[in-house]
N, CA and C of each residue as an Amber inpcrd file, in Angstrom:
protein
   429
   0.8490000  -1.1720000   0.0000000   0.0000000   0.0000000   0.0000000
   0.8930000   1.2320000   0.0000000   0.6610000   2.1600000  -0.9150000
   1.4520000   3.3720000  -1.0170000   0.5120000   4.5640000  -1.0380000
   0.9840000   5.6360000  -0.4790000   0.1700000   6.8360000  -0.4840000
   1.0960000   8.0190000  -0.4330000   0.9220000   8.9670000  -1.3220000
   1.7100000  10.1870000  -1.2790000   0.9300000  11.2050000  -0.4670000
   1.5600000  11.7190000   0.5760000   0.9140000  12.6570000   1.4780000
   1.5870000  14.0100000   1.3510000   0.8480000  15.0570000   0.9440000
   1.4660000  16.3820000   0.8430000   1.8940000  16.8780000   2.2220000
   2.9880000  17.5980000   2.2270000   3.4330000  18.2040000   3.4800000
   2.5780000  19.4330000   3.7750000   2.2820000  19.6740000   5.0500000
   1.6080000  20.9290000   5.3900000   2.4990000  22.0920000   4.9620000
   1.9050000  23.1830000   4.4560000   2.6930000  24.2900000   3.9190000
   3.6920000  24.8420000   4.9240000   3.3110000  24.9350000   6.1820000
   4.2240000  25.4800000   7.1810000   5.2920000  24.4770000   7.6030000
   5.1800000  23.2390000   7.1620000   6.1520000  22.2110000   7.5060000
   7.0020000  21.8120000   6.3000000   6.8350000  22.4520000   5.1670000
   7.4690000  22.0260000   3.9220000   8.9880000  21.9830000   4.0220000
   9.5910000  22.8320000   4.8040000  11.0500000  22.8570000   4.8900000
  11.5830000  22.0350000   6.0570000  10.7140000  21.5180000   6.8670000
  11.1390000  20.7330000   8.0190000  11.5910000  19.3590000   7.5680000
  12.7500000  18.9050000   8.0180000  13.2850000  17.6160000   7.5890000
  13.0270000  16.5580000   8.6450000  13.0840000  15.3140000   8.2070000
  12.9110000  14.2010000   9.1440000  14.0510000  14.2000000  10.1520000
  13.7310000  13.9140000  11.3860000  14.7620000  13.7330000  12.3910000
  15.3490000  12.3520000  12.2400000  16.6340000  12.1970000  12.5390000
  17.2650000  10.8890000  12.4290000  16.7380000   9.9660000  13.5190000
  16.5100000   8.7350000  13.1470000  16.0410000   7.7130000  14.0740000
  17.2380000   6.8520000  14.4230000  17.6460000   6.8250000  15.6680000
  18.8240000   6.0720000  16.0530000  18.5320000   4.6370000  16.4020000
  17.4060000   4.3650000  17.0160000  17.0790000   3.0000000  17.3910000
  15.5850000   2.8990000  17.6590000  15.1290000   1.6640000  17.7650000
  13.7270000   1.4160000  18.0680000  13.6790000   0.7440000  19.4270000
  12.8680000   1.2570000  20.3130000  12.7350000   0.6630000  21.6380000
  11.4010000  -0.0660000  21.7310000  11.4260000  -1.2620000  22.3080000
  10.1900000  -2.0150000  22.5110000  10.1330000  -2.4770000  23.9490000
   8.9260000  -2.6610000  24.4140000   8.7160000  -3.1500000  25.7650000
   8.0220000  -4.5030000  25.6650000   8.4780000  -5.4590000  26.4300000
   7.9120000  -6.7980000  26.3590000   7.6530000  -7.3150000  27.7640000
   6.6000000  -8.1180000  27.8980000   6.3020000  -8.7340000  29.1880000
   7.1770000  -9.9470000  29.4410000   7.7900000 -10.4680000  28.3800000
   8.6370000 -11.6560000  28.5240000  10.0620000 -11.3270000  28.1150000
  10.9990000 -12.0790000  28.6460000  12.4000000 -11.9280000  28.2940000
  12.6170000 -12.5510000  26.9210000  13.1480000 -11.7840000  26.0040000
  13.3710000 -12.2630000  24.6480000  14.8610000 -12.4410000  24.3960000
  15.1970000 -13.4820000  23.6330000  16.5840000 -13.6900000  23.2370000
  17.0080000 -12.6200000  22.2450000  16.1140000 -12.3000000  21.3090000
  16.3890000 -11.2970000  20.2890000  15.2580000 -10.2840000  20.2560000
  15.6060000  -9.0540000  19.9160000  14.5890000  -8.0570000  19.6290000
  14.1820000  -8.2890000  18.1750000  12.9530000  -8.6760000  17.9130000
  12.4990000  -8.9910000  16.5600000  12.3130000  -7.7410000  15.7050000
  12.3810000  -6.5760000  16.2830000  12.1020000  -5.3330000  15.5770000
  13.3990000  -4.6330000  15.1710000  13.3030000  -3.8160000  14.1430000
  14.4660000  -3.0820000  13.6610000  14.0110000  -1.7400000  13.1250000
  14.8530000  -0.7590000  13.1890000  14.5200000   0.5510000  12.6470000
  15.7740000   1.3560000  12.3890000  15.7140000   2.1910000  11.3690000
  16.8360000   3.0680000  11.0710000  16.3680000   4.1330000  10.0970000
  17.2570000   5.0510000   9.7620000  16.9020000   6.1210000   8.8450000
  18.0600000   6.4170000   7.9170000  17.7480000   7.1250000   6.8650000
  18.7470000   7.5970000   5.9070000  18.4350000   9.0620000   5.6270000
  19.4570000   9.8910000   5.6800000  19.2920000  11.3150000   5.3670000
  20.2640000  11.6350000   4.2480000  19.7100000  11.8730000   3.0700000
  20.5450000  12.1480000   1.9120000  20.4200000  13.5690000   1.4310000
  20.9880000  13.8160000   0.2560000  20.9370000  15.1480000  -0.3470000
  19.5360000  15.4970000  -0.8460000  18.8760000  14.5190000  -1.4880000
  17.5710000  14.7760000  -2.0990000  16.4340000  13.9850000  -1.4650000
  16.7640000  12.8850000  -0.8280000  15.7750000  12.0060000  -0.2080000
  16.1810000  11.7080000   1.2240000  15.1930000  11.5510000   2.0730000
  15.4080000  11.0340000   3.4220000  14.3620000   9.9530000   3.6380000
  14.6770000   8.9770000   4.4790000  13.7300000   7.8830000   4.6980000
  13.8690000   7.3210000   6.0950000  12.7670000   6.8070000   6.5930000
  12.7300000   6.0540000   7.8440000  12.0980000   4.7040000   7.5260000
  12.6900000   3.6500000   8.0700000  12.1380000   2.3060000   7.8990000
  12.0540000   1.6400000   9.2680000  10.8940000   1.0920000   9.5860000
  10.6790000   0.3940000  10.8540000  10.0670000  -0.9620000  10.5310000
  10.7210000  -2.0180000  11.0070000  10.2290000  -3.3770000  10.7700000
   9.8010000  -3.9900000  12.0910000   8.6100000  -4.5550000  12.0830000
   8.0420000  -5.2250000  13.2470000   8.0930000  -6.7240000  12.9820000
   9.1270000  -7.3800000  13.5140000   9.2720000  -8.8230000  13.3300000
   8.2270000  -9.5760000  14.1370000   7.6200000 -10.5820000  13.5280000
   6.5940000 -11.3770000  14.1940000   7.2660000 -12.2830000  15.2230000
   6.9630000 -12.0710000  16.4890000   7.6450000 -12.7680000  17.5790000
   7.5740000 -14.2740000  17.5330000   6.5130000 -14.8410000  16.9750000
   6.3890000 -16.2990000  16.9210000   7.0440000 -16.8890000  15.6720000
   7.6440000 -16.0530000  14.8690000   8.2790000 -16.4850000  13.6270000
   9.7680000 -16.7170000  13.8550000  10.2730000 -17.8310000  13.3380000
  11.7030000 -18.1450000  13.4620000  12.5140000 -17.0950000  12.7030000
  13.5050000 -16.5450000  13.3520000  14.4320000 -15.5550000  12.7830000
  13.7460000 -14.2820000  12.2820000  12.6900000 -13.8860000  12.9490000
  12.0280000 -12.6210000  12.5990000  12.9930000 -11.4520000  12.7660000
  13.9180000 -11.5720000  13.7210000  14.8960000 -10.4980000  13.9220000
  15.8060000 -10.3480000  12.7060000  16.1090000 -11.4380000  12.0430000
  16.9420000 -11.3750000  10.8390000  16.1440000 -10.7390000   9.7070000
  14.8970000 -11.1480000   9.5380000  14.0510000 -10.5820000   8.4820000
  13.8510000  -9.0890000   8.6660000  13.5880000  -8.6560000   9.8950000
  13.3550000  -7.2280000  10.1140000  14.6270000  -6.4220000   9.8600000
  15.7730000  -6.9440000  10.2680000  17.0370000  -6.2530000  10.0180000
  17.3390000  -6.1870000   8.5210000  17.1690000  -7.3110000   7.8180000
  17.3900000  -7.3300000   6.3650000  16.4560000  -6.3570000   5.6520000
  15.2090000  -6.3270000   6.0460000  14.2250000  -5.4480000   5.4080000
  14.6090000  -3.9810000   5.5590000  14.9520000  -3.5750000   6.7670000
  15.3100000  -2.1740000   7.0230000  16.5800000  -1.8070000   6.2570000
  17.6150000  -2.6330000   6.3900000  18.8810000  -2.3120000   5.7250000
  18.7330000  -2.2740000   4.2060000  18.0090000  -3.2390000   3.6500000
  17.8350000  -3.2920000   2.1990000  17.0350000  -2.0900000   1.6930000
  15.9320000  -1.7800000   2.3520000  15.0980000  -0.6520000   1.9310000
  15.9120000   0.6400000   1.9180000  16.6140000   0.9070000   3.0000000
  17.3680000   2.1640000   3.0920000  18.5450000   2.1880000   2.1210000
  19.1550000   1.0360000   1.8630000  20.2460000   0.9540000   0.8860000
  19.7340000   1.3360000  -0.5100000  18.5530000   0.8420000  -0.8650000
  17.9700000   1.1470000  -2.1760000  17.5960000   2.6250000  -2.2800000
  17.0700000   3.2060000  -1.2150000  16.7660000   4.6420000  -1.2110000
  18.0530000   5.4390000  -1.4010000  19.0970000   5.0420000  -0.6940000
  20.3870000   5.7270000  -0.8180000  20.9170000   5.6490000  -2.2500000
  20.7800000   4.4880000  -2.8880000  21.2580000   4.3300000  -4.2660000
  20.5510000   5.2990000  -5.2070000  19.2450000   5.4550000  -5.0340000
  18.5020000   6.3970000  -5.8730000  18.9130000   7.8300000  -5.5590000
  19.0820000   8.1310000  -4.2770000  19.4650000   9.4760000  -3.8710000
  20.8290000   9.8530000  -4.4530000  21.7970000   8.9740000  -4.3420000
  23.1450000   9.2950000  -4.8230000  23.2230000   9.3260000  -6.3470000
  22.2680000   8.6970000  -7.0320000  22.2350000   8.7670000  -8.5000000
  21.6360000  10.0900000  -8.9710000  21.0880000  10.8370000  -8.0320000
  20.4360000  12.1250000  -8.2950000  19.2090000  11.9880000  -9.2030000
  18.6880000  10.7790000  -9.2790000  17.4910000  10.5010000 -10.0680000
  16.2720000  10.9070000  -9.2540000  15.2540000  11.4390000  -9.9300000
  14.0090000  11.7720000  -9.2400000  13.2460000  10.4860000  -8.9390000
  12.8120000  10.3320000  -7.7200000  12.1110000   9.1220000  -7.2850000
  10.7030000   9.0720000  -7.8750000  10.3390000   7.9080000  -8.4150000
   8.9960000   7.6900000  -8.9550000   8.3270000   6.5610000  -8.1720000
   7.0210000   6.4080000  -8.3610000   6.3320000   5.2970000  -7.7160000
   6.8450000   3.9620000  -8.2570000   7.2660000   3.9330000  -9.5080000
   7.8610000   2.7140000 -10.0720000   9.1590000   2.3720000  -9.3260000
   9.9380000   3.3920000  -8.9680000  11.1500000   3.1680000  -8.1720000
  10.8040000   2.5810000  -6.8060000   9.7430000   3.0940000  -6.1950000
   9.3220000   2.5840000  -4.8860000   8.9510000   1.1050000  -5.0170000
   8.2390000   0.7610000  -6.0770000   7.8930000  -0.6430000  -6.3230000
   9.1600000  -1.4940000  -6.4530000  10.1550000  -1.0010000  -7.1720000
  11.4140000  -1.7440000  -7.3420000  12.1610000  -1.8660000  -6.0160000
  12.1050000  -0.8290000  -5.1940000  12.7360000  -0.8940000  -3.8650000
  12.1010000  -2.0210000  -3.0600000  10.7530000  -2.0980000  -3.0730000
  10.0520000  -3.1580000  -2.3300000  10.3900000  -4.5300000  -2.8870000
  10.4450000  -4.6500000  -4.1970000  10.7860000  -5.9460000  -4.8010000
  12.1930000  -6.3690000  -4.4110000  13.1300000  -5.4370000  -4.4250000
  14.5020000  -5.7350000  -4.0360000  14.5890000  -6.1200000  -2.5590000
  13.8320000  -5.4210000  -1.7310000  13.8170000  -5.7170000  -0.2940000
  13.2680000  -7.1180000  -0.0380000  12.1600000  -7.4720000  -0.6730000
  11.5870000  -8.8130000  -0.5190000  12.5600000  -9.8740000  -1.0390000
  13.2550000  -9.5710000  -2.1290000  14.2180000 -10.5210000  -2.6980000
  15.3750000 -10.7920000  -1.7340000  15.8120000  -9.7770000  -1.0110000
  16.9010000  -9.9750000  -0.0300000  16.4920000 -11.0080000   1.0210000
  15.2580000 -10.9200000   1.4960000  14.7910000 -11.8850000   2.4990000
  14.6490000 -13.2620000   1.8600000  14.1080000 -13.3160000   0.6560000
  13.9660000 -14.5980000  -0.0450000  15.3330000 -15.2200000  -0.3140000
  16.3040000 -14.4210000  -0.7440000  17.6630000 -14.9330000  -0.9830000
  18.2700000 -15.4900000   0.2990000  18.0330000 -14.7920000   1.4160000
  18.5380000 -15.2900000   2.6980000  17.9270000 -16.6490000   3.0010000
  16.6240000 -16.7620000   2.7820000  15.9510000 -18.0360000   2.9980000
  16.5600000 -19.1260000   2.1200000  16.7450000 -18.8410000   0.8390000
  17.2910000 -19.8330000  -0.0950000  18.6880000 -20.2930000   0.3280000
  19.4800000 -19.3960000   0.8500000  20.8310000 -19.7310000   1.2930000
  20.8370000 -20.5130000   2.6040000  19.7290000 -20.4830000   3.3400000
  19.6650000 -21.1010000   4.6650000  18.4610000 -22.0170000   4.8190000
  17.8750000 -22.5110000   3.7270000  16.6010000 -23.2330000   3.8140000
  16.6770000 -24.5140000   4.6280000  17.8410000 -25.1390000   4.7350000
  17.9610000 -26.3420000   5.5790000  17.6560000 -26.0170000   7.0370000
  17.9530000 -24.8040000   7.4390000  17.6920000 -24.3640000   8.8180000
  16.1910000 -24.3110000   9.1190000  15.3660000 -24.1380000   8.0850000
  13.9380000 -23.8890000   8.2660000  13.0430000 -25.0580000   7.8780000
  13.5890000 -26.2200000   7.6400000  12.8080000 -27.3600000   7.1620000
  11.6220000 -27.7200000   8.0440000  11.7640000 -27.6490000   9.3330000
  10.7060000 -28.0890000  10.2480000   9.8580000 -26.9390000  10.7930000
   9.9170000 -25.7840000  10.1630000   9.1980000 -24.6120000  10.6590000
   8.2500000 -24.0640000   9.6030000   7.0450000 -23.7510000  10.0120000
   6.0850000 -23.1880000   9.0630000   6.0810000 -21.6620000   9.0990000
   6.5020000 -21.0660000  10.2080000   6.5140000 -19.6090000  10.3280000
   7.9630000 -19.1520000  10.4010000   8.4530000 -18.5940000   9.2920000
   9.8560000 -18.1820000   9.2340000   9.9960000 -16.7920000   8.6320000
  10.9500000 -16.0440000   9.1240000  11.3600000 -14.7610000   8.5600000
  10.1830000 -13.8190000   8.2800000   9.2270000 -13.7440000   9.2110000
   8.0560000 -12.8840000   9.0220000   8.2640000 -11.5280000   9.6960000
   7.9590000 -10.4880000   8.9460000   8.0790000  -9.1330000   9.4660000
   7.1550000  -8.2040000   8.6950000   6.7720000  -7.1130000   9.3140000
   6.0410000  -6.0330000   8.6590000   6.9980000  -4.8570000   8.5490000
   7.0880000  -4.2750000   7.3680000   7.9670000  -3.1260000   7.1550000
   7.1150000  -1.9020000   6.8410000   7.3320000  -0.8430000   7.6100000
   6.6280000   0.4230000   7.4360000   7.6840000   1.4780000   7.1060000
   7.4320000   2.2570000   6.0490000   8.4460000   3.2160000   5.6060000
   7.8450000   4.5730000   5.2890000   8.6850000   5.5860000   5.4010000
   8.3440000   6.9360000   4.9610000   9.5520000   7.4590000   4.1890000
   9.2950000   7.9060000   2.9660000  10.3350000   8.5670000   2.1770000
   9.9380000  10.0220000   2.0470000  10.8540000  10.9050000   2.3930000
  10.5930000  12.3390000   2.3060000  11.1170000  12.8690000   0.9850000
  10.2140000  13.4480000   0.2090000  10.5670000  14.1240000  -1.0330000
  10.6020000  15.6320000  -0.7700000  10.8250000  16.4010000  -1.8020000
  10.9110000  17.8510000  -1.6200000   9.6480000  18.4420000  -1.0050000
   8.4740000  18.0620000  -1.5460000   7.2260000  18.6560000  -1.0780000
   6.1840000  17.6500000  -0.6250000   6.5860000  16.4100000  -0.4190000
   5.6180000  15.3880000  -0.0220000   6.3400000  14.2110000   0.6200000
   5.5360000  13.2960000   1.1230000   6.0460000  12.0570000   1.7040000
   5.4180000  10.8910000   0.9430000   6.1630000   9.7950000   0.8560000
   5.5960000   8.5430000   0.3670000   5.6160000   7.5850000   1.5470000
   4.4330000   7.1620000   1.9660000   4.2850000   6.2320000   3.0810000
   3.8980000   4.8900000   2.4850000   4.6080000   3.8330000   2.8710000
   4.2780000   2.5110000   2.3450000   4.5580000   1.4400000   3.3970000
   3.8990000   0.3040000   3.2310000   4.1600000  -0.8010000   4.1330000
   3.8760000  -2.1060000   3.4330000   4.4740000  -3.1570000   3.9680000
   4.2390000  -4.4990000   3.4660000   4.2200000  -5.4330000   4.6590000
   3.2370000  -6.3140000   4.6850000   3.1150000  -7.2650000   5.7870000
   1.9730000  -6.8870000   6.6930000   1.7220000  -7.7660000   7.6300000
   0.6880000  -7.5110000   8.6160000   1.0570000  -8.2910000   9.8700000
   1.8040000  -7.6520000  10.7370000   2.2810000  -8.3010000  11.9480000
   1.1980000  -8.6180000  12.9540000  -0.0420000  -8.2080000  12.6680000
  -1.1070000  -8.4330000  13.6590000  -1.8390000  -9.7580000  13.4540000
  -1.4910000 -10.5020000  12.4050000  -2.1920000 -11.7780000  12.1850000
  -1.3210000 -12.9440000  12.5240000
């Protein structure tokens, strides 16, 4: 799901603040934090990516980390190319991000033979353009 949201006129010059980490609170002691978050601040584009790894999924922490890193890497590549971002580019970023997780699975599929829930995460992103934001997400961590 993608949606371009215009910036409020009085906020048009305000830039995204850098996100250093994601904090979560849990009632149980976890071996790994299944969630991941980070940001990218470039010359023409800035982005925030937050992944909510499904706690009952094997290696959700790996999926959420891969998703965040891959998404922001692709945004950075477009930013440094000085190319104007299009919705088609956003689609390609998502496809590349999903492929990174699939490639990880393919390289490690013996590890997951006896598991039905593996590498599940929801990724929520915001890309800041000059006069608007692109908000997108994939997954549904609530099911």
